[in-house]
XYZ file of C-alpha atoms in Angstrom:
652
model
C 28.055 -2.589 -1.743
C 25.566 -3.170 1.040
C 26.053 -6.975 0.507
C 29.705 -6.564 0.905
C 29.229 -4.548 4.013
C 27.016 -7.028 5.456
C 29.517 -9.890 4.747
C 32.441 -7.807 6.315
C 30.388 -7.296 9.292
C 29.322 -10.924 9.820
C 32.898 -11.852 9.478
C 33.888 -9.284 12.029
C 31.008 -10.660 14.377
C 32.402 -14.371 13.848
C 36.044 -13.385 14.820
C 34.807 -11.215 17.802
C 34.345 -12.431 21.472
C 32.329 -11.248 24.535
C 35.241 -9.027 25.497
C 35.418 -6.702 22.496
C 32.038 -4.933 22.051
C 33.682 -1.714 21.604
C 35.267 -3.116 18.410
C 31.886 -4.389 17.315
C 30.476 -0.834 17.791
C 33.138 0.832 15.745
C 32.648 -1.544 13.019
C 28.799 -1.068 13.205
C 29.403 2.876 13.106
C 31.755 2.531 10.096
C 29.139 0.506 8.280
C 26.301 2.859 8.974
C 28.299 5.623 7.709
C 28.094 4.147 4.238
C 24.478 2.966 4.535
C 22.479 4.402 7.237
C 19.419 2.224 6.660
C 21.423 -1.123 7.149
C 19.038 -3.100 9.505
C 21.672 -5.719 10.174
C 24.249 -2.963 11.221
C 21.645 -1.222 13.382
C 20.666 -4.412 15.036
C 24.196 -5.323 15.972
C 24.896 -1.919 17.218
C 21.946 -1.791 19.369
C 23.203 -5.456 20.833
C 26.619 -4.013 21.529
C 25.268 -0.943 23.253
C 23.166 -3.203 25.509
C 26.335 -5.203 26.332
C 28.045 -2.112 27.261
C 25.116 -0.808 29.436
C 24.512 2.252 27.164
C 20.599 1.989 27.378
C 20.068 5.578 26.374
C 22.038 5.308 23.361
C 20.458 2.006 22.380
C 16.983 3.541 22.700
C 18.117 6.612 20.690
C 19.393 4.263 17.942
C 15.908 2.213 18.026
C 13.900 5.468 17.775
C 16.046 6.793 14.783
C 15.769 3.397 13.096
C 12.138 3.548 12.272
C 9.160 1.171 12.389
C 11.126 -1.543 10.388
C 13.924 -1.770 12.931
C 11.332 -2.018 15.704
C 9.309 -4.758 14.185
C 12.626 -6.752 13.715
C 13.901 -6.352 17.174
C 11.113 -6.579 19.825
C 13.070 -8.246 22.320
C 15.776 -5.520 22.439
C 13.339 -2.879 22.301
C 11.456 -4.399 25.333
C 14.749 -4.832 27.169
C 15.775 -1.347 26.835
C 12.513 0.155 27.920
C 12.828 -2.409 30.961
C 16.283 -1.371 31.828
C 15.342 2.266 31.704
C 12.466 2.005 34.025
C 9.765 2.607 31.442
C 7.858 -0.802 32.540
C 4.600 0.071 31.124
C 5.909 0.812 27.486
C 7.823 -2.597 28.153
C 4.940 -4.463 29.037
C 3.031 -3.086 25.941
C 6.009 -4.203 23.549
C 5.842 -7.557 25.092
C 2.216 -8.105 24.675
C 2.224 -7.113 21.069
C 5.347 -9.153 20.184
C 3.880 -12.758 20.813
C 5.268 -15.723 22.830
C 8.909 -16.145 22.238
C 10.894 -17.546 24.983
C 13.251 -14.648 25.428
C 10.782 -11.934 25.315
C 8.440 -13.835 27.807
C 11.182 -13.643 30.273
C 11.467 -10.032 29.862
C 7.648 -9.872 30.153
C 7.876 -11.820 33.436
C 10.519 -9.274 34.906
C 8.532 -6.341 33.823
C 5.537 -7.750 35.547
C 7.498 -8.311 38.582
C 8.802 -4.555 38.693
C 5.115 -3.589 38.071
C 4.148 -5.639 41.143
C 1.853 -7.951 39.070
C 3.338 -10.980 40.953
C 0.500 -13.434 40.058
C 1.022 -12.701 36.268
C 4.701 -13.003 36.562
C 4.153 -16.380 38.470
C 2.201 -17.781 35.689
C 4.927 -17.036 33.024
C 7.655 -18.443 35.233
C 5.588 -21.720 35.687
C 4.981 -22.056 31.943
C 8.748 -21.413 31.298
C 9.862 -23.952 34.016
C 7.486 -26.617 32.452
C 8.987 -26.277 29.018
C 12.122 -28.333 28.188
C 13.805 -25.782 26.100
C 15.765 -24.276 29.003
C 19.385 -24.930 29.246
C 21.523 -24.942 32.435
C 22.201 -21.318 32.720
C 18.616 -20.392 31.918
C 17.276 -22.997 34.415
C 19.373 -21.555 37.076
C 18.098 -17.990 36.405
C 14.372 -19.307 36.417
C 14.940 -20.632 39.654
C 16.519 -17.599 41.216
C 13.788 -15.514 39.824
C 11.111 -17.919 40.808
C 12.232 -17.841 44.493
C 12.483 -13.987 44.585
C 8.929 -13.899 43.170
C 7.756 -16.219 45.929
C 9.224 -13.983 48.385
C 7.491 -10.928 47.020
C 4.238 -12.776 46.941
C 4.524 -13.392 50.687
C 5.415 -9.654 51.315
C 2.397 -8.606 49.312
C -0.088 -11.026 51.260
C -0.386 -13.431 48.364
C 1.604 -16.191 49.949
C -1.016 -18.845 48.603
C 0.136 -18.245 45.004
C 3.775 -18.824 46.054
C 5.344 -22.205 44.362
C 7.160 -22.950 47.588
C 5.837 -22.216 50.999
C 8.846 -23.658 52.621
C 12.590 -23.771 51.956
C 13.864 -26.869 50.070
C 17.225 -28.409 49.683
C 17.757 -26.672 46.344
C 17.712 -23.391 48.005
C 20.679 -24.133 49.946
C 22.813 -24.667 46.950
C 23.240 -20.959 45.870
C 23.545 -17.824 47.911
C 20.792 -16.231 45.664
C 18.135 -18.721 46.347
C 19.255 -18.875 50.015
C 18.713 -15.260 50.563
C 15.384 -15.258 48.641
C 14.228 -18.223 50.840
C 15.177 -16.230 53.919
C 13.269 -13.245 52.719
C 10.259 -15.517 52.251
C 10.545 -16.663 55.931
C 10.791 -13.267 57.055
C 7.745 -12.199 55.297
C 5.667 -15.008 56.956
C 7.111 -14.100 60.398
C 9.479 -16.997 60.688
C 12.307 -14.836 61.929
C 14.345 -17.737 63.420
C 14.282 -19.726 59.971
C 15.242 -16.395 58.320
C 18.180 -15.900 60.329
C 19.613 -19.299 59.955
C 19.045 -18.990 55.972
C 20.799 -15.608 55.930
C 23.786 -17.017 57.515
C 23.732 -19.817 54.948
C 23.468 -17.189 52.278
C 26.385 -15.277 53.162
C 28.593 -18.330 53.831
C 27.841 -19.517 50.188
C 28.459 -16.139 48.834
C 31.947 -15.723 50.606
C 32.809 -19.252 49.496
C 32.599 -18.523 45.801
C 35.768 -18.705 43.781
C 34.621 -16.929 40.685
C 33.945 -13.735 42.603
C 36.704 -11.150 43.670
C 36.842 -9.791 47.099
C 35.097 -6.565 45.961
C 32.310 -8.467 44.332
C 31.772 -10.745 47.355
C 31.533 -7.468 49.533
C 28.969 -5.853 47.194
C 26.893 -9.120 47.143
C 27.090 -9.843 51.029
C 26.240 -6.327 52.122
C 22.452 -6.583 51.220
C 22.513 -9.824 53.312
C 24.094 -8.003 56.259
C 21.353 -5.227 56.032
C 18.651 -7.994 56.165
C 20.392 -9.751 59.073
C 20.399 -6.523 61.011
C 16.756 -6.216 60.563
C 16.209 -9.759 61.690
C 18.412 -9.404 64.744
C 16.671 -6.310 66.009
C 13.225 -8.004 65.581
C 14.470 -10.872 67.500
C 15.882 -8.592 70.167
C 19.385 -9.804 69.902
C 20.646 -6.155 70.685
C 24.334 -7.108 71.175
C 24.709 -9.045 68.018
C 22.662 -6.225 66.103
C 25.234 -3.543 67.395
C 28.272 -5.914 66.523
C 26.857 -6.465 62.964
C 25.994 -2.651 62.538
C 29.651 -1.846 62.830
C 30.616 -4.165 60.079
C 28.214 -2.389 57.604
C 29.547 0.515 55.490
C 26.375 1.990 53.960
C 28.277 4.023 51.377
C 29.660 1.004 49.950
C 26.017 -0.803 49.158
C 25.937 -0.492 45.278
C 21.993 -0.489 44.832
C 20.574 2.906 45.925
C 17.322 1.252 47.269
C 19.253 -1.153 49.303
C 21.402 1.774 50.827
C 18.059 3.646 51.349
C 16.753 0.821 53.702
C 19.978 0.387 55.486
C 20.261 3.977 56.324
C 16.754 4.189 57.583
C 17.163 1.050 59.755
C 20.360 2.174 61.173
C 18.784 5.498 62.229
C 15.735 3.865 63.869
C 18.121 1.719 65.887
C 20.703 4.229 66.743
C 20.995 6.422 69.960
C 20.671 9.420 67.700
C 16.918 8.821 67.040
C 16.186 10.127 70.557
C 16.691 13.592 69.013
C 13.971 14.191 66.628
C 15.352 17.286 65.103
C 18.626 15.369 64.352
C 16.714 12.385 63.034
C 14.608 14.717 60.641
C 17.773 16.213 59.194
C 19.504 12.620 58.874
C 16.390 11.093 57.296
C 16.007 13.724 54.681
C 19.627 13.507 53.657
C 18.880 10.333 51.705
C 18.826 10.882 48.028
C 15.739 10.397 45.689
C 15.774 6.989 43.956
C 15.595 6.577 40.186
C 12.911 5.054 38.515
C 15.155 1.963 37.926
C 15.685 1.251 41.447
C 12.457 2.279 43.107
C 11.150 0.597 46.457
C 8.296 -1.850 46.282
C 5.056 -0.859 47.596
C 5.446 -2.441 50.941
C 8.833 -0.881 51.306
C 7.847 2.591 50.316
C 4.757 2.320 52.549
C 6.995 1.845 55.557
C 9.462 4.430 54.405
C 6.348 6.925 53.885
C 5.133 6.220 57.481
C 8.725 6.715 59.013
C 9.018 10.059 57.295
C 5.721 11.362 58.396
C 6.393 10.092 62.028
C 9.797 11.761 62.188
C 8.171 15.009 60.725
C 5.493 14.944 63.425
C 8.053 14.391 66.214
C 9.847 17.425 64.799
C 6.680 19.432 64.890
C 6.343 19.770 61.153
C 2.380 19.602 61.286
C 1.721 21.763 58.350
C 4.134 19.874 56.023
C 2.518 16.623 57.073
C -1.043 18.036 56.603
C -0.077 19.064 53.035
C 1.776 16.047 52.065
C -0.762 13.484 53.285
C -3.767 15.528 51.972
C -2.237 15.229 48.461
C -1.708 11.597 48.918
C -5.406 10.906 50.333
C -6.855 12.995 47.336
C -5.442 10.339 45.005
C -7.268 7.493 46.754
C -10.734 6.157 46.285
C -12.706 6.028 49.668
C -13.982 4.034 51.437
C -11.059 1.409 51.207
C -9.613 -1.204 53.481
C -6.090 -0.668 52.093
C -3.596 -0.501 54.914
C -1.403 1.864 53.058
C -4.185 4.532 52.722
C -5.640 4.140 56.037
C -2.393 4.375 57.766
C -1.544 7.742 55.949
C -5.145 8.829 57.063
C -4.173 8.208 60.731
C -1.084 10.313 60.344
C -3.094 12.968 58.527
C -5.255 13.179 61.603
C -2.447 13.104 64.116
C -1.033 16.211 62.246
C -4.267 17.924 62.361
C -4.484 17.346 66.182
C -0.956 18.411 66.633
C -0.318 15.027 68.376
C -2.901 15.992 70.949
C -4.763 13.181 72.710
C -8.016 12.856 74.687
C -10.785 15.219 74.213
C -8.782 18.142 72.790
C -7.608 15.428 69.999
C -11.191 14.210 69.562
C -12.354 18.007 69.088
C -9.892 18.722 66.408
C -10.341 15.478 64.222
C -14.192 15.244 64.373
C -14.334 18.222 61.821
C -12.368 16.163 59.525
C -14.894 13.491 59.546
C -17.408 15.614 58.227
C -15.210 16.388 55.179
C -14.194 12.847 54.650
C -17.069 10.690 55.989
C -15.859 7.543 54.393
C -12.340 7.464 55.740
C -11.669 4.241 57.396
C -8.407 5.320 58.878
C -9.858 8.512 60.185
C -12.891 6.625 61.735
C -10.467 4.257 63.619
C -8.586 7.124 64.985
C -11.506 8.815 66.546
C -12.723 5.510 68.070
C -9.173 4.917 69.657
C -9.224 8.562 71.071
C -12.609 7.784 72.569
C -11.655 4.585 74.030
C -8.595 6.187 75.577
C -10.987 8.714 77.526
C -13.305 5.805 78.527
C -16.024 7.190 76.274
C -17.440 3.814 74.799
C -20.869 4.986 73.921
C -19.525 7.777 71.675
C -17.121 5.247 70.008
C -19.955 2.788 69.300
C -22.155 5.808 67.884
C -19.613 6.983 65.580
C -19.009 3.514 64.119
C -22.678 2.873 63.864
C -23.145 6.107 61.910
C -20.266 5.144 59.573
C -21.704 1.735 58.834
C -25.155 3.306 58.252
C -23.796 5.629 55.766
C -22.164 2.574 53.991
C -25.463 0.710 54.166
C -27.233 3.724 52.403
C -24.338 3.772 49.630
C -25.208 2.563 46.239
C -21.664 1.835 45.351
C -20.833 -1.849 44.586
C -17.488 -1.886 46.283
C -18.858 -0.319 49.627
C -20.415 -3.512 50.640
C -16.845 -5.085 50.987
C -15.844 -2.204 53.351
C -19.151 -2.359 55.156
C -18.679 -6.058 56.178
C -14.888 -5.918 56.318
C -13.731 -8.419 59.018
C -11.679 -5.821 60.723
C -14.381 -3.070 61.093
C -16.782 -5.771 62.249
C -14.282 -6.987 64.840
C -14.038 -3.471 66.221
C -17.846 -3.217 66.365
C -18.210 -6.660 68.112
C -15.517 -5.782 70.706
C -17.504 -2.538 71.330
C -20.598 -4.474 71.794
C -19.102 -6.851 74.007
C -18.156 -4.239 76.343
C -21.566 -3.014 76.578
C -22.971 -6.589 76.855
C -25.060 -6.111 73.658
C -25.188 -9.927 72.450
C -28.128 -9.441 70.407
C -26.515 -6.781 68.385
C -23.308 -8.895 67.910
C -25.417 -11.870 66.585
C -27.289 -9.523 64.198
C -24.046 -8.054 62.686
C -22.397 -11.332 62.335
C -25.430 -12.897 60.783
C -25.673 -10.062 58.181
C -21.941 -10.216 57.413
C -22.066 -14.021 56.884
C -25.151 -13.679 54.550
C -23.408 -11.062 52.595
C -19.873 -12.932 52.154
C -21.513 -16.190 51.383
C -22.459 -15.085 48.054
C -18.898 -13.906 47.265
C -16.131 -15.896 45.393
C -13.459 -15.467 48.060
C -15.231 -14.961 51.591
C -13.343 -14.498 54.716
C -13.514 -17.798 56.428
C -12.613 -16.514 59.854
C -15.721 -14.280 59.865
C -17.917 -17.020 58.675
C -16.565 -19.310 61.547
C -17.198 -16.730 64.031
C -20.706 -15.959 62.766
C -21.563 -19.836 62.355
C -20.332 -20.535 66.010
C -22.251 -17.636 67.553
C -25.502 -18.725 65.724
C -25.215 -22.152 67.013
C -25.676 -20.746 70.505
C -28.875 -19.230 69.893
C -31.946 -21.278 70.392
C -33.838 -19.893 67.416
C -34.720 -22.197 64.702
C -34.039 -19.678 62.204
C -30.404 -19.053 63.649
C -29.575 -22.629 63.558
C -30.678 -22.998 59.905
C -28.493 -20.052 59.021
C -25.454 -21.665 60.857
C -26.226 -24.785 59.005
C -26.002 -22.842 55.660
C -22.723 -21.246 56.755
C -21.185 -24.582 57.974
C -22.326 -26.339 54.692
C -20.206 -23.654 52.521
C -17.337 -24.183 54.718
C -17.427 -27.872 54.876
C -17.464 -27.816 51.118
C -14.272 -25.759 50.979
C -12.426 -27.410 54.246
C -13.755 -30.811 54.526
C -10.920 -31.973 56.782
C -10.871 -29.047 59.196
C -12.252 -30.257 62.661
C -13.788 -26.942 63.852
C -15.738 -26.672 60.541
C -16.571 -30.483 60.734
C -17.808 -29.955 64.367
C -19.926 -27.096 63.490
C -21.318 -28.754 60.382
C -22.302 -31.672 62.693
C -23.857 -29.416 65.466
C -26.026 -27.483 63.022
C -27.550 -30.473 61.524
C -27.544 -32.774 64.485
C -31.158 -32.097 65.603
C -32.823 -31.502 62.172
C -30.994 -34.037 59.799
C -28.734 -36.408 61.922
C -28.428 -38.893 58.932
C -26.832 -36.201 56.839
C -24.027 -35.747 59.408
C -23.509 -39.307 60.623
C -20.541 -40.005 58.358
C -18.743 -36.755 59.559
C -19.348 -37.881 63.575
C -16.709 -40.692 63.028
C -14.087 -38.056 61.984
C -14.567 -36.193 65.311
C -12.912 -37.172 68.666
C -15.308 -39.321 70.746
C -17.092 -38.174 73.864
C -15.425 -40.890 76.026
C -12.026 -39.747 75.029
C -12.686 -36.201 75.712
C -14.057 -36.940 79.116
C -11.428 -39.613 80.099
C -9.714 -37.443 82.470
C -12.594 -35.947 84.078
C -14.012 -37.082 87.723
C -17.807 -36.664 87.394
C -18.271 -37.629 91.133
C -15.603 -34.864 92.347
C -17.117 -32.176 90.295
C -20.575 -32.930 91.527
C -19.349 -32.979 95.159
C -17.582 -29.606 94.730
C -20.794 -28.045 93.503
C -21.222 -25.454 90.696
C -19.338 -22.352 91.109
C -21.393 -19.111 90.465
C -19.885 -16.003 89.157
C -20.517 -12.868 91.212
C -23.434 -11.027 89.645
C -22.794 -7.860 88.213
C -24.164 -4.909 90.011
C -27.294 -3.459 88.327
C -27.127 -0.297 86.916
C -28.740 2.545 88.987
C -31.376 4.168 87.017
C -31.644 7.058 89.389
C -29.213 9.934 88.512
C -29.054 11.479 92.022
C -26.110 10.641 94.050
C -26.781 8.320 96.990
C -26.755 9.604 100.415
C -23.650 9.161 102.329
C -23.501 7.375 105.520
C -23.616 9.198 108.653
C -20.077 10.550 109.356
C -18.492 9.212 112.290
C -17.342 11.554 114.970
C -13.728 12.444 114.451
C -11.699 12.421 117.622
C -9.965 15.816 117.823
C -6.454 15.599 119.073
C -5.465 18.138 121.807
C -2.100 19.485 122.028
C -0.179 18.828 125.202
C 0.476 22.386 125.935
C -3.336 23.021 126.574
C -3.941 20.055 128.926
C -3.683 20.676 132.713
C -0.629 19.395 134.528
C -2.828 16.883 136.483
C -4.863 15.698 133.419
C -5.292 11.906 132.988
C -5.626 10.867 129.212
C -7.561 7.612 130.386
C -10.397 9.631 132.214
C -12.803 11.633 130.028
C -12.604 15.303 130.520
C -15.340 17.142 132.350
C -17.873 18.647 129.836
C -18.804 21.554 131.995
C -15.239 22.640 132.465
C -15.789 25.841 130.447
C -18.844 27.023 132.416
C -18.441 29.211 135.344
C -18.246 27.648 138.645
C -21.624 28.869 139.851
C -23.260 27.419 136.771
C -21.855 23.839 137.131
C -23.977 21.016 138.480
C -21.247 20.185 140.917
C -21.235 23.823 142.509
C -21.968 23.940 146.328
C -21.833 27.547 147.830
C -19.998 27.966 151.006
C -21.499 29.392 154.200
C -25.059 29.460 155.584
C -25.908 32.484 153.664
C -24.805 31.191 150.450
C -26.556 27.932 150.853
C -29.716 29.727 151.518
C -29.600 31.559 148.208
C -28.889 28.417 146.433
C -31.900 26.748 147.673
C -33.883 29.628 146.611
C -32.797 29.146 142.983
C -34.333 26.567 140.611
C -32.361 24.656 137.911
C -35.121 24.826 135.271
C -37.892 24.812 137.819
C -40.942 26.956 138.458
C -40.248 30.145 140.474
C -42.011 30.784 143.838
C -43.100 34.191 142.792
C -44.579 33.494 139.289
C -43.413 33.377 135.687
C -42.951 37.130 135.399
C -39.424 37.412 133.464
C -38.886 41.074 134.914
C -39.219 39.802 138.461
C -36.188 40.737 140.200
C -36.176 37.770 142.726
C -37.136 34.907 140.342
C -35.971 34.553 136.742
C -36.743 31.550 134.631
C -33.499 30.197 133.623
C -30.412 28.394 135.155
C -28.837 31.283 136.587
C -29.834 34.266 138.711
C -28.756 37.717 137.836
C -28.944 40.568 140.423
C -29.660 44.001 139.320
C -26.934 46.400 140.224
C -27.522 50.234 140.475
C -26.766 52.042 137.338
C -24.865 54.698 139.495
C -22.883 52.371 141.395
C -21.577 50.533 138.324
C -20.705 53.616 136.487
C -18.938 55.021 139.740
C -17.097 51.575 139.974
C -15.851 51.857 136.236
C -14.698 55.346 136.904
C -12.560 54.413 139.911
C -11.033 51.532 137.984
C -10.148 54.061 135.249
C -8.706 56.413 137.523
C -6.445 53.785 138.946
C -4.977 53.462 135.527
């Protein structure tokens, strides 16, 4: 009976076409009613369900079929898990199944979604080298490889990409043109990305085997990417025109729809109202596991969310959410994602305050998380905004000292991270501490030289600085640095020049073959007039003012007398502004030096007076006829004075 059923099912499958999967499914169900353990019928049913995009039902059949069915269909089982978003389980099945071509492609796609891009790249390279691919599979491999190259660029692993620049083949299909455009955008080549996106849209609209609805669905993601590029290029008018053509609700992919909605919100006029932006941003639905954003996209979305929350004064919510995220991170780290969230966490704690108030709020956090790089950089930035360079250097040096004392193996990579050292060197440069700069770069170069992938930019800077030192030890260390760099980059002129300079005095025969690769001295100075330079002399930069060790404030210069302006209403009628005023004008007439009494009796009294001289009758100050001073005061009788005052009062 089972053999007859299998034969009838096989006959039905031979007569079926790709259009009648429902009929195949009915035949399988009919067969399984008679024999539930028929592996052939179960296998065919699973394939029919996959063709109908009924992945949950297919997984249910696989689980009910038992281990024998799972051993027979590893490809279908891995594909079902992949389509349901269970990427870890799909990867496990692929690794246990072996190296068949179909399941290896599923494994490459699974690695792609798990963001193991280097692993996926290796699989695609092996599949492309083999000759078993037909025309359709070869086209799929080309499209998937170009998408993988773009993701490698976005994730900072562009050196692993198969293509660094678009080729002629990329212009033949809209999928490859779109992927090449994404790679260019990831590298910062926005102009080239704009051209490739236009090419991708033109190719999509020119396809004959797609309906207008399908063309619209395929071209909408291209338009969303175009809008992003136009905004980055500053082409506001073109961006506004394109934005009116994009209908976000018609975008089929939820992830693309989310990106389009956020970009539209950022570039719209409604973003000026933080509370409205908060409501619109959080109206975006949650994404399913099968359509999640990649890490670099999710990082940007998360930063936008926290930024909008801060603008809407949702400080407590941001603190709670970022704290939960930071608890899952391993500190210290140089991850841009973790450190950015740490900055937003600090901003929420400080309630967007800057200056001394912000520093006061955040310093307590550094005591709780002493190895948080993002928090450290936030404090340094706030100190720099207030002009407190000394405190910024102190905080950074204390952080690096903690890392020096740490016993964790990975802390050394953070201690000598090029970014942190660049901040430290910049702060030292502000304070003129050249010796500290040289010491730090020398230590960093010594650390990274023993690593498999050292940061070449840091080694270049350290080697160039050590070459300026007159110390033989520093010159030897510079030679070791440029030796390792020269082995890795023998054709780099900067490295070659450093290699020659570091060994020119100690071992000139070693670098003699490399001298010819450098530009000759005569060519370098061919356009320089030495005589004119000598005649002009050597300009000297103005010497920096020496710091005054005395903390007391310098005495101010003698203040110049301020000429008081006199109102016109207080000047006499016959006053002449060009002539100085009489300084004795406020004194009584008889006390002025120009006073001359009238009459013979008056002149006799005046001659008896002395202006500061010695009295004829002695120095007795109580003498009534001679008083030391400038004026003579005559004594009047008390009675007469009172009587006179009484008479005046009586007159009133």
